[in-house]
CSV table of C-alpha atoms in Angstrom, one decimal:
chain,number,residue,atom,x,y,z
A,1249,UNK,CA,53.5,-0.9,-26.3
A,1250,UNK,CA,53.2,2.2,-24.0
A,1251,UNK,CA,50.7,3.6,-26.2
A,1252,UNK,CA,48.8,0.3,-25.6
A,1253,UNK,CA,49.2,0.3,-22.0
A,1254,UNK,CA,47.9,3.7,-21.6
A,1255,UNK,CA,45.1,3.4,-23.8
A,1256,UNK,CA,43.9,0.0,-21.8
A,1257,UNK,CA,44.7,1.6,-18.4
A,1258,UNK,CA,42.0,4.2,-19.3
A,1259,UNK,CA,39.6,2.1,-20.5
A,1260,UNK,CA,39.9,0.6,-17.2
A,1261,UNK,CA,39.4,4.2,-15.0
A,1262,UNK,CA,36.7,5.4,-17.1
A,1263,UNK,CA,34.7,2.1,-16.4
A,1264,UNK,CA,35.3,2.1,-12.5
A,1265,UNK,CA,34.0,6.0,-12.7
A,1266,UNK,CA,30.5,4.9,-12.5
A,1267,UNK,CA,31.1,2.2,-9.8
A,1268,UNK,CA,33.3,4.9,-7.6
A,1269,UNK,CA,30.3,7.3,-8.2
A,1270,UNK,CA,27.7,4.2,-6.8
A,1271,UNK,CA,29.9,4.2,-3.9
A,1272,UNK,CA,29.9,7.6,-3.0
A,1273,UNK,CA,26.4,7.6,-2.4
A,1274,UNK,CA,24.8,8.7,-1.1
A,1275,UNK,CA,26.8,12.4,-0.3
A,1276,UNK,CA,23.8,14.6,0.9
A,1277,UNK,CA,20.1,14.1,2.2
A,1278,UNK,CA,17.6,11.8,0.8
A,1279,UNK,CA,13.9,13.3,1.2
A,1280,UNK,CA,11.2,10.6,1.0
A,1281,UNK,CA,7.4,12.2,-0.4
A,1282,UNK,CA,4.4,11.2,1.0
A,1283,UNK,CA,1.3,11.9,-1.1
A,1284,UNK,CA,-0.9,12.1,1.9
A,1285,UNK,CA,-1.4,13.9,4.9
A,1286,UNK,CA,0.8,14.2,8.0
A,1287,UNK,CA,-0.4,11.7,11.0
A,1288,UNK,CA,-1.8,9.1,8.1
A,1289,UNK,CA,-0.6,5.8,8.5
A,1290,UNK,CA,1.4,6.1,5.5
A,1291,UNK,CA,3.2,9.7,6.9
A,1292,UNK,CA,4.0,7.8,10.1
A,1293,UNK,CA,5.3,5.1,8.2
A,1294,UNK,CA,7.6,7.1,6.3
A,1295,UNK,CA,8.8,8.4,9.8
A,1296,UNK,CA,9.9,5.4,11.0
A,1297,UNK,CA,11.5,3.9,7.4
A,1298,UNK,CA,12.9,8.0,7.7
A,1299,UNK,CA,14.7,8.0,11.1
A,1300,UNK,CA,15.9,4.3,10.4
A,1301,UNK,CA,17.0,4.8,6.9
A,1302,UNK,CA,18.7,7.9,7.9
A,1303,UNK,CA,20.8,6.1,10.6
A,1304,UNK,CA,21.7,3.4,8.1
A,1305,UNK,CA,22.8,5.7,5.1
A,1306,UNK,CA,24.6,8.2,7.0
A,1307,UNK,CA,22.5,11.3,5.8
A,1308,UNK,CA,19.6,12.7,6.8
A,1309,UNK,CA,16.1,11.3,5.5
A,1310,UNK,CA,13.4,14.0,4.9
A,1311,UNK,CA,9.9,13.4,5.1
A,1312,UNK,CA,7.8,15.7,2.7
A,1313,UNK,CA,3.8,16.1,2.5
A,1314,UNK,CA,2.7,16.5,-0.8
A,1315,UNK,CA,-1.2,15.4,-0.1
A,1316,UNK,CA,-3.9,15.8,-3.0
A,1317,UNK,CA,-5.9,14.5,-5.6
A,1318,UNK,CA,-5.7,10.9,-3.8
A,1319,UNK,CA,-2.0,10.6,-3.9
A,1320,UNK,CA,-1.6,11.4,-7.3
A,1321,UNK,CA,-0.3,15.3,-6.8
A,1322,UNK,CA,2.7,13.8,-4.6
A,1323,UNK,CA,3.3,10.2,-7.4
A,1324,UNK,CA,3.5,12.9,-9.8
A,1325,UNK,CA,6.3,14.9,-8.4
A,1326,UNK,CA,8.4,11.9,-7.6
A,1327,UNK,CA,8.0,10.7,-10.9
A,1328,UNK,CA,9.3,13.6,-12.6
A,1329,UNK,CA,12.5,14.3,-10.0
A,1330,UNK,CA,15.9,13.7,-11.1
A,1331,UNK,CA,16.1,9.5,-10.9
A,1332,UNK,CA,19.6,9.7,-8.9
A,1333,UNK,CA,18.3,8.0,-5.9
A,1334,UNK,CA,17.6,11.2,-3.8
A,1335,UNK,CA,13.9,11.3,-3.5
A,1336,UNK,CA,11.7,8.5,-2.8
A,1337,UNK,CA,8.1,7.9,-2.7
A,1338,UNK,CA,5.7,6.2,0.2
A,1339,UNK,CA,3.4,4.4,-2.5
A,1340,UNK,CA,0.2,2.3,-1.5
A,1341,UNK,CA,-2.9,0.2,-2.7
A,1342,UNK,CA,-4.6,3.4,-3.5
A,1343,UNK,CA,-1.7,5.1,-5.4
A,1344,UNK,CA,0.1,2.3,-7.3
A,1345,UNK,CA,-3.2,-0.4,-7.1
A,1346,UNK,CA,-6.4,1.4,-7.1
A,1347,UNK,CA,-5.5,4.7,-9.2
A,1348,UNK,CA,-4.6,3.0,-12.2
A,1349,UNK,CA,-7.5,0.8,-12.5
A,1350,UNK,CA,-9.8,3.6,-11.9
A,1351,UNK,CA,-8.5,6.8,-13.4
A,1352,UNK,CA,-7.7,6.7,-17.1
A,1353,UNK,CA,-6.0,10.0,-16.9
A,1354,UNK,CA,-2.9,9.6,-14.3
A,1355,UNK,CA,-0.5,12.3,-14.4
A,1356,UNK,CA,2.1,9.3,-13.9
A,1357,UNK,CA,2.2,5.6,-14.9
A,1358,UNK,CA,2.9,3.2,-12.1
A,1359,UNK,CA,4.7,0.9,-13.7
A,1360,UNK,CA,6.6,2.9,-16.3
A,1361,UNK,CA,7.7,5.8,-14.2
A,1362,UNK,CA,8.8,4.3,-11.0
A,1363,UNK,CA,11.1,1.7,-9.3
A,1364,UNK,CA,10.1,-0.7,-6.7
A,1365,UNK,CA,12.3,-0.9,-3.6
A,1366,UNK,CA,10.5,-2.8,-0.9
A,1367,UNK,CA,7.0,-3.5,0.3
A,1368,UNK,CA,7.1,-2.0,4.0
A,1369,UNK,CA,3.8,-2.9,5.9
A,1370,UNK,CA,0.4,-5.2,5.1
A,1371,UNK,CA,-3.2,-4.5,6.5
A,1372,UNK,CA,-5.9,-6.7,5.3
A,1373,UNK,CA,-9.2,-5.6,5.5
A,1374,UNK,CA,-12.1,-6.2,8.0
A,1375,UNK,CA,-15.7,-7.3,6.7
A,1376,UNK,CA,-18.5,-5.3,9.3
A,1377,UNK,CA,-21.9,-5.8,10.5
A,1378,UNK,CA,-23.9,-3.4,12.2
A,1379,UNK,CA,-25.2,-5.3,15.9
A,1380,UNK,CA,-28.9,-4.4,14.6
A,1381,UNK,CA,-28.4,-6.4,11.5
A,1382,UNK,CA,-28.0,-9.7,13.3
A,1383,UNK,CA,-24.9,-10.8,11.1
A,1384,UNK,CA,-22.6,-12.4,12.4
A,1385,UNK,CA,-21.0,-14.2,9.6
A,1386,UNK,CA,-20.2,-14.6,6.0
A,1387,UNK,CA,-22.5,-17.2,5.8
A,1388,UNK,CA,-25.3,-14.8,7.5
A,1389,UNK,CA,-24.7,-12.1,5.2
A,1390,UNK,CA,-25.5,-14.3,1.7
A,1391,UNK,CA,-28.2,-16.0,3.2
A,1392,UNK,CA,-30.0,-12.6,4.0
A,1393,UNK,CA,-29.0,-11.4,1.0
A,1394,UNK,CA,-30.2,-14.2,-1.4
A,1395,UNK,CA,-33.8,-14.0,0.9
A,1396,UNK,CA,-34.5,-10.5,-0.5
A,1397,UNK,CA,-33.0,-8.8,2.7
A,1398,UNK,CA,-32.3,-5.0,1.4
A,1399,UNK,CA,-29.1,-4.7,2.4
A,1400,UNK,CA,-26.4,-1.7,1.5
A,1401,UNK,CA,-22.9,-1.1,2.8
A,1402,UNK,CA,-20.9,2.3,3.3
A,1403,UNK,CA,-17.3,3.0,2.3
A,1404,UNK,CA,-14.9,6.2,2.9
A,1405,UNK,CA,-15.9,7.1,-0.5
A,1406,UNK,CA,-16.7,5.8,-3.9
A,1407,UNK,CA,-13.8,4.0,-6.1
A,1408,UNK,CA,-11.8,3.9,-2.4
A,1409,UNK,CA,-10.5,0.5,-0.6
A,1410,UNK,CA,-12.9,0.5,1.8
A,1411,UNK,CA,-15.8,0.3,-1.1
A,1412,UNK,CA,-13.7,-2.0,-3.6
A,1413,UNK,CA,-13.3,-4.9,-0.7
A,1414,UNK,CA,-17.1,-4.9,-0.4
A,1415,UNK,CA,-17.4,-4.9,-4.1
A,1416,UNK,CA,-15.2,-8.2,-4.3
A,1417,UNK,CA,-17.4,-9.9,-1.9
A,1418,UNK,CA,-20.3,-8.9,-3.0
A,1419,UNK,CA,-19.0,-10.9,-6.6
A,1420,UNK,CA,-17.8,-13.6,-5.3
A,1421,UNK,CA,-20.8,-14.5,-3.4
A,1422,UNK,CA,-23.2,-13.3,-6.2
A,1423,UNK,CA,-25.3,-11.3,-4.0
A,1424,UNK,CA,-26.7,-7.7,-4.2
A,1425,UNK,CA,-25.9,-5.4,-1.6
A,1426,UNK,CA,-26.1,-1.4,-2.2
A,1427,UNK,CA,-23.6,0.8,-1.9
A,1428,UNK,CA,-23.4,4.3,0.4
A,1429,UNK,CA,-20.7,6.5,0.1
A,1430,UNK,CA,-19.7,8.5,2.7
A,1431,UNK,CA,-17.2,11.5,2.9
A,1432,UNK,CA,-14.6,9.4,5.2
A,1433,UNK,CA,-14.6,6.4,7.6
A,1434,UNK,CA,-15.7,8.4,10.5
A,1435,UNK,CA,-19.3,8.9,9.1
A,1436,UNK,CA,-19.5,5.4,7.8
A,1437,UNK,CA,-18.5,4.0,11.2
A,1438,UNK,CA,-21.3,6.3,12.9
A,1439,UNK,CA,-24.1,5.0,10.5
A,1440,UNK,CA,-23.2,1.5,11.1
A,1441,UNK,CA,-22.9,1.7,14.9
A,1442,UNK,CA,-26.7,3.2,14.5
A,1443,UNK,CA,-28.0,0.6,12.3
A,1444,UNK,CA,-28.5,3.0,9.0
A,1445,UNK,CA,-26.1,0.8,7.2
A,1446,UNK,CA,-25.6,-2.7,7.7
A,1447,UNK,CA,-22.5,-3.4,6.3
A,1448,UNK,CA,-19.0,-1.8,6.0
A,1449,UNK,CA,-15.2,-2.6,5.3
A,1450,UNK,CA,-12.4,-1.3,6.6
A,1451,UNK,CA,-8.3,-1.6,6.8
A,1452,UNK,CA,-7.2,-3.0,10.0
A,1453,UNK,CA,-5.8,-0.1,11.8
A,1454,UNK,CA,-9.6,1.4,11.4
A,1455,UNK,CA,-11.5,-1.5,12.6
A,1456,UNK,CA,-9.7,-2.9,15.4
A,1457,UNK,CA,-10.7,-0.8,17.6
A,1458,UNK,CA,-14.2,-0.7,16.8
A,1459,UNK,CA,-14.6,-4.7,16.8
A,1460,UNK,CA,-12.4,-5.2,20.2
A,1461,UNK,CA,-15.4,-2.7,21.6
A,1462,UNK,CA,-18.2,-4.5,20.7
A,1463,UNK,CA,-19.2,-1.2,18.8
A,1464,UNK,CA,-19.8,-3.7,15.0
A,1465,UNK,CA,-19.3,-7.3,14.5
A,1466,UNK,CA,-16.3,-8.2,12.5
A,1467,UNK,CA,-17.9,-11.3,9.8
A,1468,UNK,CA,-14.3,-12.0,7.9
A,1469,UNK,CA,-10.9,-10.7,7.4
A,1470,UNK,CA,-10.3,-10.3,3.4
A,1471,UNK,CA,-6.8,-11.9,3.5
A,1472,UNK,CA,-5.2,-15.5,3.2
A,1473,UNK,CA,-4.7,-15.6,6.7
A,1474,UNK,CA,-6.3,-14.7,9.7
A,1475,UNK,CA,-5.1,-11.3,11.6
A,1476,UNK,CA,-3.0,-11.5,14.6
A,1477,UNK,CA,-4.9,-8.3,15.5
A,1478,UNK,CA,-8.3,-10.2,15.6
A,1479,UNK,CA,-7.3,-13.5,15.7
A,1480,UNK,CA,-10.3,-14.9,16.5
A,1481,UNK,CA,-12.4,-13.9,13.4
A,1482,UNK,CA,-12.3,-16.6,10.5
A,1483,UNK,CA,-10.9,-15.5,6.5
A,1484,UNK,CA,-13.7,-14.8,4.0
A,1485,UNK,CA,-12.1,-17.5,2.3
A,1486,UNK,CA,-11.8,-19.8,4.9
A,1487,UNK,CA,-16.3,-19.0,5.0
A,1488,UNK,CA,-16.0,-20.6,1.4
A,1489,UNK,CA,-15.5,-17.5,-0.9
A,1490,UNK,CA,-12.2,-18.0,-2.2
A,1491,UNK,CA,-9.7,-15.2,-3.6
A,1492,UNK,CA,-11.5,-12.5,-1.7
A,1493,UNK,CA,-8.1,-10.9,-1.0
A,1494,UNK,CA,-8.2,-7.3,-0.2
A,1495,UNK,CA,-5.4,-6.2,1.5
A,1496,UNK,CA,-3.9,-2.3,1.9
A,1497,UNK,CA,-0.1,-1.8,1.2
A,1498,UNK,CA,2.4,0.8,1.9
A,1499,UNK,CA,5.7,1.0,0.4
A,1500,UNK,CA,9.1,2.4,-0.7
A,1501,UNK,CA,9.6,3.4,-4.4
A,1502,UNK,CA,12.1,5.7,-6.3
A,1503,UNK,CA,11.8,7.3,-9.6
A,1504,UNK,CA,12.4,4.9,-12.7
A,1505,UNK,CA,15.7,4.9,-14.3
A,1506,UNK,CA,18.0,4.8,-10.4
A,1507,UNK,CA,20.7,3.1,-11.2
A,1508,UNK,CA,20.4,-0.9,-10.2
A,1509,UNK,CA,23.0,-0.4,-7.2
A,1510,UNK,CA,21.3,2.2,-5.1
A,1511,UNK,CA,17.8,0.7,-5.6
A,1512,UNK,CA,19.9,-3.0,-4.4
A,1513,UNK,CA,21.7,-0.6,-1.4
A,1514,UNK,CA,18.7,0.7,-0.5
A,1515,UNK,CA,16.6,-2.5,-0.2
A,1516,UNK,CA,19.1,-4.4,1.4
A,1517,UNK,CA,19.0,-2.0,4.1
A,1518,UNK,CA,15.6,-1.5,4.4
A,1519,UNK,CA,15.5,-5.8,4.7
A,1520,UNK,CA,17.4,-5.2,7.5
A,1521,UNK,CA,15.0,-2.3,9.4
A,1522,UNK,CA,12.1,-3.9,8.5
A,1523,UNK,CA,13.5,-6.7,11.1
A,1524,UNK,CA,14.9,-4.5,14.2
A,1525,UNK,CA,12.6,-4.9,17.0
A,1526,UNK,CA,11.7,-1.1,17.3
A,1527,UNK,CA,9.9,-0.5,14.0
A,1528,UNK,CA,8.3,-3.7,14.3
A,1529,UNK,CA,6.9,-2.7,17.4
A,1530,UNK,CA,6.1,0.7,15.4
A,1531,UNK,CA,4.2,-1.4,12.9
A,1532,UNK,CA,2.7,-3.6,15.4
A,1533,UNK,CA,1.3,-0.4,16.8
A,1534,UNK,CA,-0.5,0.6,13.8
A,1535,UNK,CA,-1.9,-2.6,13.3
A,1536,UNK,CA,0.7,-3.3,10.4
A,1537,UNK,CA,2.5,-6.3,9.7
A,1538,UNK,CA,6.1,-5.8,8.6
A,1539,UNK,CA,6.3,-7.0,4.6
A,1540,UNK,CA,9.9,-7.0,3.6
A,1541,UNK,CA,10.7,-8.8,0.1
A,1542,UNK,CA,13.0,-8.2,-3.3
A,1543,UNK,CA,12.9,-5.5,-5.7
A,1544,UNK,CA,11.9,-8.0,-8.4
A,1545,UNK,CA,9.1,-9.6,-5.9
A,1546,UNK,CA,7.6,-5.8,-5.4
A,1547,UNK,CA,7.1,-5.0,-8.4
A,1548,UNK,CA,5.0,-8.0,-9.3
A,1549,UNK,CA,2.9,-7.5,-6.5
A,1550,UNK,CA,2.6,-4.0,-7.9
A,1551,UNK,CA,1.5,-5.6,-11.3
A,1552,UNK,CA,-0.5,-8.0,-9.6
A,1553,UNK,CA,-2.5,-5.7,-7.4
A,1554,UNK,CA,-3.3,-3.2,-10.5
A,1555,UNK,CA,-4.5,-6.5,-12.6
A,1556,UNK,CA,-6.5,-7.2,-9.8
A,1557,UNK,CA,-8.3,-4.5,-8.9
A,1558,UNK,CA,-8.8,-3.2,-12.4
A,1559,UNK,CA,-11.2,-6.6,-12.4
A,1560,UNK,CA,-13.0,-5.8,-9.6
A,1561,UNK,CA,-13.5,-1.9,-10.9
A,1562,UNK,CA,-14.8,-3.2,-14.4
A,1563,UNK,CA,-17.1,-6.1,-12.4
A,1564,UNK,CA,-19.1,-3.9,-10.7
A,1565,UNK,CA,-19.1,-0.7,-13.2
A,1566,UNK,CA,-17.3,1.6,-10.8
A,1567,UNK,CA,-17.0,5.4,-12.2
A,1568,UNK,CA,-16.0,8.4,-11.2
A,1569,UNK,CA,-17.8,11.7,-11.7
């Protein structure tokens, strides 16, 4: 009978081993990767989920640059570090939406090597006019377009959001527009304020600034819902093109295979940021509105968005050299 009872009793400590070890964590600093650039909107994102996370965890949060080949140098890294809930990767539309639809060659797999925590912020994009073009609406746009107008559109760059939101409209209203690529929004935004281009799209946090100006006329948001940041300007959908939905993402993943407790701990807590008035002020201030959902509910959107997009890419033929 003692033999019994000593052979149950540690059955019973080696199964609360792995729970104790959950518990413990975290017992050192987190560091969060962001595949971009420092003073992008998804670097000062990370910042903010950073200094907040950090305060909630009781260990530091660092923030690490790892910019390159779109985002796909820094998913790459995180994919392959140890999957104990220590690093964690900003991921976005263009890293975990666009990449796999357009490159057939990823260094990582999405889906496969990573797991969801929480979608952080959402930023639809804005449909453009140049003031010389005399659009001023959805509407405008297809009737020019379906007269024989010769009409082209720039983007940040070919297979980017910027050019895949204009690519959706342009299907769903069955019209021909041509597209310009530029090397980055700045250039595009110069040859539409001078005419050379008619047409352009861009995330929020671009074009806001722009449209309140009067520098380009904003024709539709690509969303379900109008923006608070440009309230006045009507959905493509609501202008009768329906499920032109084009909207940027940024969130918070880890590497597959962290154990289900951490990934739970660490979107419960970033529910709970995602609602303090300071970072949704931060957000606010970047033209972001704060997302906030399950683990489960991410990673269909994830699913969603790649299903999505790959459409749109095979649609219109889009390759890169």
């Amino acid at each position: 009978m003692l033999i019994r009872r000593s052979f149950v009793s540690s059955i019973a400590i080696s199964a609360a081993l792995p729970a104790r070890a959950q518990q413990a964590w975290p017992t050192k600093p987190l560091r969060i990767i962001v595949p971009f650039p420092a003073g992008q909107s998804t670097d000062i994102l990370a910042r903010v989920t950073a200094d907040q996370l950090g305060k909630a965890l009781g260990q530091q949060v660092i923030v690490e640059n790892r910019p390159g080949a779109g985002g796909s140098i820094g998913a790459d890294v995180a994919a392959k570090a140890a999957p104990d809930g220590y690093t964690l990767l900003m991921v976005t539309i263009s890293t975990h939406g666009i990449a796999p639809a357009l490159y057939p060659k990823l260094p990582y797999d999405p889906l496969k090597d990573f797991a969801p925590i929480i979608n952080v912020g959402l930023t639809p994009q804005v449909q453009m006019a140049s003031l010389k073009s005399g659009i001023t609406s959805v509407k405008d746009l297809i009737a020019k377009a379906k007269a024989g107008g010769d009409l082209n559109y720039g983007s940040s760059g070919n297979g980017s959001a910027s050019h895949l939101a204009m690519e959706q409209l342009r299907s769903a209203a069955g019209i021909k527009l041509t597209h310009v690529p530029f090397k980055g929004n700045a250039d595009a935004y110069l040859a539409l304020q001078s005419g050379d281009i008619q047409l352009m799209s861009d995330a929020i946090p671009g074009a806001v600034g722009p449209v309140r100006a009067g520098k380009v006329t904003a024709i539709g948001i690509a969303d379900t819902n109008r923006s608070p940041y440009l309230p006045d300007v009507p959905t493509v959908i609501e202008q009768g093109l329906p499920g032109v939905v084009a909207v940027g993402w940024i969130g918070l993943s880890a590497p597959a295979n962290v154990p289900g407790p951490i990934l739970d701990r660490l979107n419960t807590e970033m529910q709970k940021i995602l609602k303090e008035p300071e970072v949704v002020d931060k957000l606010k201030g970047l033209s972001f509105m704060p997302a906030g959902e399950s683990r489960q509910a991410f990673a269909r959107y994830i699913e969603a968005e790649i299903a999505k997009w790959r459409g749109v890419i095979q649609t219109a033929g889009v390759k890169i050299d």
